[in-house]
CSV table of C-alpha atoms in Angstrom, one decimal:
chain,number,residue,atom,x,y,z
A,146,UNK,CA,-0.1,24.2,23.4
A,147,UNK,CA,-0.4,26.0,20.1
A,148,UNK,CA,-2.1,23.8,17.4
A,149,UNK,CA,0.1,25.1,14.7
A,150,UNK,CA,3.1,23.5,16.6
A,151,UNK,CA,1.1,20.6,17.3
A,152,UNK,CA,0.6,19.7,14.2
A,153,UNK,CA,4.3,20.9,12.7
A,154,UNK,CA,5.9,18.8,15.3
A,155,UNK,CA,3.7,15.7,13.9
A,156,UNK,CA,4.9,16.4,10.3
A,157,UNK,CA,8.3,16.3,11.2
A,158,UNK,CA,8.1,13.1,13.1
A,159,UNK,CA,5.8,11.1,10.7
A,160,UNK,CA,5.8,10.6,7.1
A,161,UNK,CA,2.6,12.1,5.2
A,162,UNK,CA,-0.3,9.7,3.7
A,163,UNK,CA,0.1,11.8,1.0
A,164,UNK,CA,3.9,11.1,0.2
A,165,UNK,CA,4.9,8.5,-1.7
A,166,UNK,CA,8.1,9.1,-2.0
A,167,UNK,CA,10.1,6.1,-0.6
A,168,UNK,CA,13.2,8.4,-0.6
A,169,UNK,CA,15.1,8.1,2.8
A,170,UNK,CA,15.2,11.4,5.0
A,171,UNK,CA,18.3,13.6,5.2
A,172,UNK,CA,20.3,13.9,8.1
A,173,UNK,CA,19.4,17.2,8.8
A,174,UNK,CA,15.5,16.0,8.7
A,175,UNK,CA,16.5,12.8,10.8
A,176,UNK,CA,17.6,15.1,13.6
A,177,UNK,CA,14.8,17.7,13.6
A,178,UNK,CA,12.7,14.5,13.5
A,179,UNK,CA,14.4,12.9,16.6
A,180,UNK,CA,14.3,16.7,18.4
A,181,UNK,CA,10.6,16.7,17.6
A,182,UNK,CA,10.0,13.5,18.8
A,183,UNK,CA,11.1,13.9,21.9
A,184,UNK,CA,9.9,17.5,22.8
A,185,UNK,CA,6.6,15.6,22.1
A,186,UNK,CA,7.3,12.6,24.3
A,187,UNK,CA,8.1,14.5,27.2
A,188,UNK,CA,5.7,17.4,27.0
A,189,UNK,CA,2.8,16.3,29.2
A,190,UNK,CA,0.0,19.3,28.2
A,191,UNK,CA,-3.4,19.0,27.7
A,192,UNK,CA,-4.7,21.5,25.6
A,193,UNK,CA,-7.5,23.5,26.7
A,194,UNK,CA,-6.1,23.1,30.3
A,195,UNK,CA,-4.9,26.6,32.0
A,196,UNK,CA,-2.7,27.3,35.0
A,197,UNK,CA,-5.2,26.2,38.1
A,198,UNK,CA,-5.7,22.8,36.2
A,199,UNK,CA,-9.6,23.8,35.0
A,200,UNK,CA,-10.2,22.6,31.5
A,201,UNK,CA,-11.6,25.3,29.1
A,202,UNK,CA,-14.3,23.3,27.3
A,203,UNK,CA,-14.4,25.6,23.9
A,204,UNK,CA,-10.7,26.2,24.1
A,205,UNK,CA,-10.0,22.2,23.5
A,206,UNK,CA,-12.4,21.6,20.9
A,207,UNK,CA,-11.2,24.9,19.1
A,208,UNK,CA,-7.1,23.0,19.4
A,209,UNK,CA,-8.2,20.0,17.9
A,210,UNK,CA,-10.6,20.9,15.6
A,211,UNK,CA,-7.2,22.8,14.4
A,212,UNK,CA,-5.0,20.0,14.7
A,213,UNK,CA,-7.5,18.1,12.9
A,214,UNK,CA,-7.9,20.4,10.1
A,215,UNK,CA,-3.9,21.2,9.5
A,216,UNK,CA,-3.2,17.3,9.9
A,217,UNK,CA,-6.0,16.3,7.6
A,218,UNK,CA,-4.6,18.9,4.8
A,219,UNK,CA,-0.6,17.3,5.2
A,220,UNK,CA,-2.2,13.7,5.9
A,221,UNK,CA,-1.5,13.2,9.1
A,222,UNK,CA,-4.5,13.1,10.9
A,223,UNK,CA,-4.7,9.2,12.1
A,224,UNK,CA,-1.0,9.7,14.0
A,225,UNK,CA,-2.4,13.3,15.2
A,226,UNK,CA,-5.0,12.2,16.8
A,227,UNK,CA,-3.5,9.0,18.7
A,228,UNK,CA,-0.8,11.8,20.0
A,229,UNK,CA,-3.7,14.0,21.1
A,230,UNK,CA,-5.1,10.5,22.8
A,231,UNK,CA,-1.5,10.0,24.8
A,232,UNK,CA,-1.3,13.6,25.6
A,233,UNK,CA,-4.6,13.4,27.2
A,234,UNK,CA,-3.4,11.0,29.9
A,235,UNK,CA,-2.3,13.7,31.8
A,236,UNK,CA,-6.3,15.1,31.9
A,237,UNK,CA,-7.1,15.7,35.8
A,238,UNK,CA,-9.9,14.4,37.1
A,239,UNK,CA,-13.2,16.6,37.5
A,240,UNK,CA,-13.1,19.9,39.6
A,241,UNK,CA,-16.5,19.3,41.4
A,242,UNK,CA,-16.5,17.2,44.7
A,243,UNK,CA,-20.3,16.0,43.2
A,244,UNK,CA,-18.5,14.3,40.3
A,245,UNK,CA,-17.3,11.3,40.7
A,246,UNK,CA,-15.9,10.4,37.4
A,247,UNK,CA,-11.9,9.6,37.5
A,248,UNK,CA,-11.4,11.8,34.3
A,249,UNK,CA,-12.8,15.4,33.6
A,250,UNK,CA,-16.1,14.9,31.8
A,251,UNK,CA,-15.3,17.4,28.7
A,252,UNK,CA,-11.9,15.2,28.1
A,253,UNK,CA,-14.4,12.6,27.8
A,254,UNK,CA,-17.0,13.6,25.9
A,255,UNK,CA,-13.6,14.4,23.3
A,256,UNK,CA,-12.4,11.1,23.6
A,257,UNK,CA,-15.3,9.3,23.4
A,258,UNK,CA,-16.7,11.4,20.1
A,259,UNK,CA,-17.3,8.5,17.1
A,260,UNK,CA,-14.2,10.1,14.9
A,261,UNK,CA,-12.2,9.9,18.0
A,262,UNK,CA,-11.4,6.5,17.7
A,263,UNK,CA,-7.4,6.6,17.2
A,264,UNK,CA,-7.3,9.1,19.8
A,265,UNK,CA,-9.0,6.6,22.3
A,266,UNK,CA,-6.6,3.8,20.8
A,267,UNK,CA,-3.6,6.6,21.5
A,268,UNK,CA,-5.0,6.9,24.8
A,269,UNK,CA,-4.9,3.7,26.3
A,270,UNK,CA,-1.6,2.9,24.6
A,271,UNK,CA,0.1,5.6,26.4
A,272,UNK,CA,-2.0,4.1,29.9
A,273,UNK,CA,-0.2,0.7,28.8
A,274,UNK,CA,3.0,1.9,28.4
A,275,UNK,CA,2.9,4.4,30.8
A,276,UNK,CA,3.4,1.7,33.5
A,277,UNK,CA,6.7,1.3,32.5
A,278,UNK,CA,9.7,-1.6,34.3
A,279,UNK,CA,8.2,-3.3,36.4
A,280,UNK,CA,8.9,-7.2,38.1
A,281,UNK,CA,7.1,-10.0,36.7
A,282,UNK,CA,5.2,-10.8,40.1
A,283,UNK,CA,4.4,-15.4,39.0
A,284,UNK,CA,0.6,-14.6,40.9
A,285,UNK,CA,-0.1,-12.3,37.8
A,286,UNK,CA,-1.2,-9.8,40.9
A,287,UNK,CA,-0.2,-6.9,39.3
A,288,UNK,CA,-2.0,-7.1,36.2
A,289,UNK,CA,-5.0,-8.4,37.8
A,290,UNK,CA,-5.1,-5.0,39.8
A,291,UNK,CA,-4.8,-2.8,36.9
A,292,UNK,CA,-7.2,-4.7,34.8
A,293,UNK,CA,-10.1,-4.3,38.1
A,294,UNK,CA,-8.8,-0.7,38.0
A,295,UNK,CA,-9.7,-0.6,34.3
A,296,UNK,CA,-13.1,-2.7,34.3
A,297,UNK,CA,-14.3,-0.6,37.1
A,298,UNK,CA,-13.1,2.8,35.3
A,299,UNK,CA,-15.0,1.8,32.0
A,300,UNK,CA,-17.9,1.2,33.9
A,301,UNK,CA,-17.8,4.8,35.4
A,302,UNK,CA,-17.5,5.7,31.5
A,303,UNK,CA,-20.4,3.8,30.6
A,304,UNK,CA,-23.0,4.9,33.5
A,305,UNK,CA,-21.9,9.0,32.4
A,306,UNK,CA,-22.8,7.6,28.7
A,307,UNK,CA,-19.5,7.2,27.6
A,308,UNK,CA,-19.4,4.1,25.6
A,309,UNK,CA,-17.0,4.5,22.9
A,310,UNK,CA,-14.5,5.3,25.3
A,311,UNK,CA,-15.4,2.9,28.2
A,312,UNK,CA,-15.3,-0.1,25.4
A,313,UNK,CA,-11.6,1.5,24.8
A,314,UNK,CA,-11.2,1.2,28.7
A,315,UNK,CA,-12.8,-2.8,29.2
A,316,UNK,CA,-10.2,-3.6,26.1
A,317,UNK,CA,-7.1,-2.4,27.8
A,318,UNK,CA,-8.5,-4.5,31.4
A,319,UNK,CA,-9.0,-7.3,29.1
A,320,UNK,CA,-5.8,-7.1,28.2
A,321,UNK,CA,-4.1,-6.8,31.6
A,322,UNK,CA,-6.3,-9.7,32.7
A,323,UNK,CA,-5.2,-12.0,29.8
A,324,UNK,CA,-1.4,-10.8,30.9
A,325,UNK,CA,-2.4,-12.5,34.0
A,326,UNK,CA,-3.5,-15.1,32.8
A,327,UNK,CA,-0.2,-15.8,30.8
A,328,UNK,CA,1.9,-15.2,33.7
A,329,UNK,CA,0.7,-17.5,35.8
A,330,UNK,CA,0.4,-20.1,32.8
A,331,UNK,CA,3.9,-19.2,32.0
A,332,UNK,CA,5.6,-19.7,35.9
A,333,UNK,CA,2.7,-22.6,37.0
């Protein structure tokens, strides 16, 4: 949850913008690179996000306005950000029984910021793959469900003002709904 980390984590993982060196990694890199790698995969934070699952507003702008600062100065901002976007999967939803939204507005308004974007592109990537193995059902059922899930959770995005982000959203049902589509093309 520390920025600093964050951000060192990132740099071992992905090459800099700013290196353009094509000389091939040692073996001692390779490793702290694959360790890195997957302490990030499986760490499922959000930062800004204490013990009782409340999300400190200030506290997550303050981490990635540091990520984004310490990335941008060892060029790697673009792959920061769409690793803060999957990492913010794991965002509950709002704490108020009066809100309705399916994701806790200050994640949000984060995600749906205009220099957000890879971080919204990071986010619904790690929705996508987060479904994981699963049986090609011929019907295309399946998708058809998640993408109605999606549509109807970009429209919640859109009627809070969320646009950026619910356009995200509608994209990743598109997707699921052309999926469908091809399935039952495919097994017709």
């Amino acid at each position: 949850k520390e920025p600093d980390f964050f951000a060192q984590l990132i740099g071992l993982i992905y090459k800099s913008t700013k290196d353009t060196s094509s000389k091939k990694p040692s073996q001692e890199n390779q490793k702290a690179a694959s360790n890195a790698y997957t302490l990030l995969r499986e760490a499922s934070f959000v930062p800004g996000l204490d013990v009782q699952d409340s999300i400190d507003v200030q506290k997550i702008l303050d981490w990635i306005q540091q990520v984004k600062k310490i990335c941008t100065k060892s060029g790697h901002l673009e792959v920061a950000l769409l690793n803060i976007g999957k990492k913010l999967i794991h965002s509950p939803a709002n704490g108020h029984a009066t809100d309705d939204l399916w994701i806790h507005k200050s994640i949000a308004e984060v995600i749906n910021l205009p220099e957000n974007e890879r971080m919204r592109e990071g986010f619904t990537n790690e929705l996508y793959n987060s479904r994981g193995a699963h049986i090609i059902d011929p019907t295309g059922a399946p998708e058809l469900q998640l993408a109605e899930k999606y549509f109807h959770q970009a429209d919640e995005l859109e009627l809070y003002g969320y646009s950026r982000f619910a356009e995200s959203m509608r994209n990743l049902a598109e997707q699921y709904k052309y999926e469908a589509a091809k399935i039952r093309s495919d097994y017709s």
